[in-house]
Short mmCIF file of C-alpha atoms in Angstrom, two decimals:
data_model
loop_
_atom_site.label_atom_id
_atom_site.label_comp_id
_atom_site.label_asym_id
_atom_site.label_seq_id
_atom_site.Cartn_x
_atom_site.Cartn_y
_atom_site.Cartn_z
CA LEU A 272 -2.00 -20.83 -8.53
CA ARG A 273 -5.72 -20.19 -8.36
CA SER A 274 -5.24 -16.42 -8.57
CA LEU A 275 -2.84 -16.91 -11.48
CA PHE A 276 -5.42 -19.05 -13.28
CA TRP A 277 -8.16 -16.42 -12.92
CA THR A 278 -5.80 -13.65 -14.03
CA VAL A 279 -4.82 -15.54 -17.19
CA LEU A 280 -8.48 -16.33 -17.83
CA LEU A 281 -9.31 -12.62 -17.53
CA LEU A 282 -6.58 -11.78 -20.03
CA MET A 283 -7.92 -14.37 -22.49
CA MET A 284 -11.44 -12.98 -22.14
CA ILE A 285 -10.20 -9.44 -22.81
CA LEU A 286 -8.31 -10.64 -25.87
CA TYR A 287 -11.38 -12.42 -27.19
CA ILE A 288 -13.83 -9.54 -26.59
CA PHE A 289 -11.63 -6.95 -28.30
CA ALA A 290 -10.82 -9.41 -31.09
CA VAL A 291 -14.52 -9.90 -31.83
CA MET A 292 -15.12 -6.14 -31.99
CA PHE A 293 -12.11 -5.44 -34.22
CA THR A 294 -12.93 -8.38 -36.51
CA GLN A 295 -16.49 -7.19 -36.89
CA ALA A 296 -15.28 -3.65 -37.69
CA ALA A 297 -12.78 -4.96 -40.27
CA LEU A 298 -15.24 -7.24 -42.02
CA GLN A 299 -17.86 -4.48 -42.08
CA GLU A 300 -15.35 -2.15 -43.67
CA LEU A 301 -14.37 -4.75 -46.29
CA VAL A 302 -18.02 -5.34 -47.20
CA ASP A 303 -19.25 -1.73 -47.21
CA ASP A 304 -16.29 0.20 -48.60
CA SER A 305 -15.39 -1.14 -52.01
CA THR A 306 -13.24 1.90 -52.65
CA ALA A 307 -10.81 1.18 -49.80
CA GLU A 308 -7.13 1.22 -50.68
CA GLU A 309 -5.60 -2.12 -51.57
CA ARG A 310 -2.94 -1.81 -48.85
CA SER A 311 -5.57 -1.06 -46.22
CA VAL A 312 -7.60 -4.09 -47.32
CA GLU A 313 -4.54 -6.32 -47.13
CA MET A 314 -3.72 -5.07 -43.64
CA LEU A 315 -7.28 -5.59 -42.41
CA GLU A 316 -7.35 -9.14 -43.79
CA LYS A 317 -3.89 -9.89 -42.41
CA TYR A 318 -4.49 -8.67 -38.87
CA TYR A 319 -8.28 -8.81 -38.43
CA GLY A 320 -9.57 -11.17 -41.11
CA SER A 321 -10.97 -13.58 -38.50
CA VAL A 322 -11.42 -13.77 -34.75
CA GLN A 323 -8.42 -16.11 -34.51
CA ARG A 324 -6.23 -13.67 -36.42
CA SER A 325 -7.43 -10.79 -34.29
CA VAL A 326 -6.66 -12.65 -31.05
CA TYR A 327 -3.21 -13.48 -32.39
CA THR A 328 -2.62 -9.86 -33.41
CA LEU A 329 -3.73 -8.48 -30.05
CA PHE A 330 -1.57 -11.00 -28.22
CA MET A 331 1.49 -9.99 -30.28
CA CYS A 332 0.79 -6.33 -29.51
CA ILE A 333 1.20 -6.83 -25.76
CA THR A 334 4.12 -9.29 -25.96
CA GLY A 335 6.38 -7.43 -28.39
CA GLY A 336 5.68 -9.65 -31.37
CA VAL A 337 4.56 -6.72 -33.52
CA SER A 338 4.46 -2.94 -33.26
CA TRP A 339 0.99 -1.92 -32.20
CA GLU A 340 1.38 1.23 -34.26
CA ASP A 341 1.43 -0.91 -37.41
CA VAL A 342 -1.65 -2.94 -36.52
CA SER A 343 -3.61 0.14 -35.42
CA GLU A 344 -3.15 1.87 -38.77
CA PRO A 345 -5.81 -0.14 -40.68
CA LEU A 346 -8.26 0.40 -37.79
CA ALA A 347 -7.60 4.15 -37.95
CA ASP A 348 -8.37 4.10 -41.67
CA THR A 349 -11.69 2.41 -40.85
CA HIS A 350 -12.85 4.90 -38.24
CA PHE A 351 -11.25 7.05 -35.53
CA PHE A 352 -13.43 5.30 -32.90
CA TRP A 353 -11.65 1.97 -33.50
CA LEU A 354 -8.27 3.61 -33.08
CA VAL A 355 -9.34 5.05 -29.71
CA LEU A 356 -10.71 1.67 -28.65
CA PHE A 357 -7.45 0.01 -29.67
CA ILE A 358 -5.45 2.48 -27.58
CA VAL A 359 -7.76 1.77 -24.64
CA TYR A 360 -7.04 -1.95 -25.09
CA ILE A 361 -3.27 -1.38 -25.12
CA ALA A 362 -3.35 0.89 -22.07
CA PHE A 363 -5.63 -1.39 -20.07
CA THR A 364 -3.70 -4.60 -20.77
CA HIS A 365 -0.27 -3.04 -20.18
CA PHE A 366 -0.97 -0.94 -17.10
CA ALA A 367 -3.57 -3.14 -15.42
CA VAL A 368 -3.77 -6.77 -16.50
CA LEU A 369 -0.07 -7.45 -17.19
CA ASN A 370 0.96 -5.74 -13.96
CA VAL A 371 -1.48 -7.97 -12.10
CA VAL A 372 -0.01 -11.04 -13.83
CA THR A 373 3.50 -9.95 -12.83
CA GLY A 374 2.36 -9.35 -9.25
CA VAL A 375 0.72 -12.77 -9.09
CA PHE A 376 3.91 -14.44 -10.32
CA CYS A 377 6.00 -12.58 -7.74
CA GLN A 378 3.55 -13.39 -4.94
CA THR A 379 3.52 -17.06 -5.93
CA ALA A 380 7.33 -17.15 -5.89
CA ILE A 381 7.46 -15.49 -2.45
CA GLU A 382 4.87 -17.89 -1.01
CA SER A 383 6.77 -20.84 -2.46
CA ALA A 384 10.02 -19.64 -0.86
CA VAL A 385 8.33 -19.17 2.52
CA GLN A 386 6.79 -22.63 2.27
CA ASP A 387 10.21 -24.15 1.45
CA GLN A 388 11.71 -22.40 4.47
CA ASP A 389 8.95 -23.71 6.72
CA GLU A 390 9.55 -27.24 5.42
CA VAL A 391 13.28 -26.94 6.13
CA MET A 392 12.58 -25.73 9.67
CA ALA A 393 10.11 -28.57 10.23
CA ALA A 394 12.67 -31.09 8.98
CA MET A 395 15.35 -29.67 11.30
CA GLN A 396 13.00 -29.82 14.28
CA SER A 397 12.05 -33.39 13.44
CA MET A 398 15.73 -34.35 13.14
CA GLN A 399 16.56 -32.74 16.49
CA LYS A 400 13.67 -34.58 18.12
CA THR A 401 15.06 -37.85 16.74
CA TYR A 402 18.52 -37.04 18.13
CA VAL A 403 17.03 -36.31 21.57
CA GLU A 404 15.13 -39.61 21.58
CA GLN A 405 18.19 -41.60 20.52
CA LEU A 406 20.49 -39.92 23.06
CA THR A 407 17.95 -40.36 25.86
CA GLU A 408 17.59 -44.05 25.01
CA LEU A 409 21.38 -44.43 24.96
CA PHE A 410 21.68 -42.74 28.37
CA GLU A 411 19.04 -44.99 29.91
CA ASP A 412 20.72 -48.12 28.53
CA VAL A 413 24.08 -47.23 30.07
CA ASP A 414 22.58 -46.06 33.40
CA THR A 415 22.48 -49.61 34.75
CA ASP A 416 21.75 -48.60 38.36
CA LYS A 417 18.83 -46.39 37.20
CA SER A 418 20.06 -43.51 39.33
CA GLY A 419 19.40 -40.99 36.59
CA GLU A 420 23.05 -39.98 36.53
CA LEU A 421 26.25 -41.28 34.95
CA THR A 422 29.47 -41.51 36.90
CA ILE A 423 32.86 -41.38 35.18
CA ASP A 424 32.99 -45.20 35.17
CA GLU A 425 29.59 -45.50 33.53
CA PHE A 426 30.55 -42.74 31.12
CA GLU A 427 33.70 -44.60 30.03
CA GLU A 428 31.48 -47.60 29.34
CA LEU A 429 29.22 -45.31 27.32
CA LEU A 430 32.10 -44.21 25.12
CA SER A 431 32.61 -47.79 24.01
CA ASP A 432 29.02 -47.95 22.79
CA GLU A 433 28.84 -48.16 19.01
CA ARG A 434 25.88 -45.77 18.83
CA LEU A 435 27.81 -42.95 20.52
CA ALA A 436 30.81 -43.67 18.32
CA LYS A 437 28.63 -43.21 15.23
CA TYR A 438 27.20 -40.01 16.67
CA CYS A 439 30.69 -38.59 17.26
CA ALA A 440 31.79 -39.72 13.80
CA SER A 441 28.86 -37.82 12.27
CA LEU A 442 30.26 -34.68 13.95
CA ASP A 443 33.79 -35.45 12.74
CA LEU A 444 34.67 -35.42 16.43
CA THR A 445 37.51 -37.47 17.92
CA ILE A 446 37.40 -38.23 21.64
CA ASP A 447 40.93 -38.67 23.00
CA SER A 448 39.93 -38.46 26.66
CA ALA A 449 36.78 -39.63 28.40
CA TRP A 450 37.50 -37.29 31.27
CA ALA A 451 37.75 -34.23 28.95
CA LEU A 452 34.34 -34.95 27.44
CA PHE A 453 32.91 -35.80 30.86
CA LYS A 454 33.94 -32.39 32.23
CA LEU A 455 32.51 -30.70 29.17
CA LEU A 456 29.12 -32.35 29.67
CA ASP A 457 29.08 -31.98 33.47
CA VAL A 458 27.87 -28.40 33.41
CA ASP A 459 27.09 -28.10 37.14
CA GLY A 460 30.41 -29.71 38.17
CA SER A 461 28.68 -32.27 40.38
CA GLY A 462 30.92 -35.13 39.25
CA ALA A 463 27.96 -36.88 37.58
CA ILE A 464 26.02 -36.31 34.38
CA ASN A 465 22.23 -36.43 34.37
CA ALA A 466 20.12 -37.14 31.29
CA GLU A 467 19.44 -33.48 30.57
CA GLU A 468 23.13 -32.55 30.74
CA PHE A 469 24.04 -35.46 28.50
CA VAL A 470 21.44 -34.73 25.83
CA LYS A 471 21.94 -30.96 25.79
CA GLY A 472 25.73 -31.36 25.85
CA CYS A 473 25.71 -33.73 22.87
CA LEU A 474 23.40 -31.41 20.93
CA ARG A 475 25.70 -28.50 21.80
CA LEU A 476 28.65 -30.48 20.43
CA LYS A 477 26.66 -31.11 17.28
CA GLY A 478 26.11 -27.41 16.84
CA GLY A 479 29.54 -26.02 17.71
CA ALA A 480 32.30 -28.60 18.15
CA ARG A 481 32.49 -30.12 14.70
CA GLY A 482 36.05 -31.06 13.74
CA ILE A 483 37.48 -30.34 17.23
CA ASP A 484 39.54 -32.92 19.14
CA LEU A 485 38.75 -33.00 22.85
CA GLN A 486 41.90 -33.45 24.89
CA LEU A 487 43.02 -32.87 28.44
#
């Protein structure tokens, strides 16, 4: 946003500087040349009669509000130098300043998208950390003998715990057999589930077993 602010400020300064020069040229022409054509006088007063009008005219030239050929005509009648300077203004604002403004907008949008993605990733990591803490706490509560492992009997007791039931419900997962889930979590086939197997197994179910009924 800071770069965008400075770019817009630069554009405003350019508009003001050229507006002052064109206004001065127009007013000088109106004062000095009493023989100027009526149409030329009207055009000068309309487009460059004051600094505010000149700024407005120059802004319309680069935003499609008016054809810059029309507004350059009274300057050309004043002196060829002002026509050249006007063309320099058009070329510089179109090919330099406005391209920079467009680039700044695109860069800001890209940075915003990257920041949103980082926030989503951070939220997912925080959520997974919460799941790990909750599952570890649940395992330790059911492991009454503090052996660090759950037997099939302790695991059946675990399935009756309301916290695990809510976890399974959040996965849209129905457990029809304690033994089927026990075998799924017992990765090493030792006949007991340690804390790591339990936590990783539940997280694996969260990632890939949504909507699947576990049966023998």
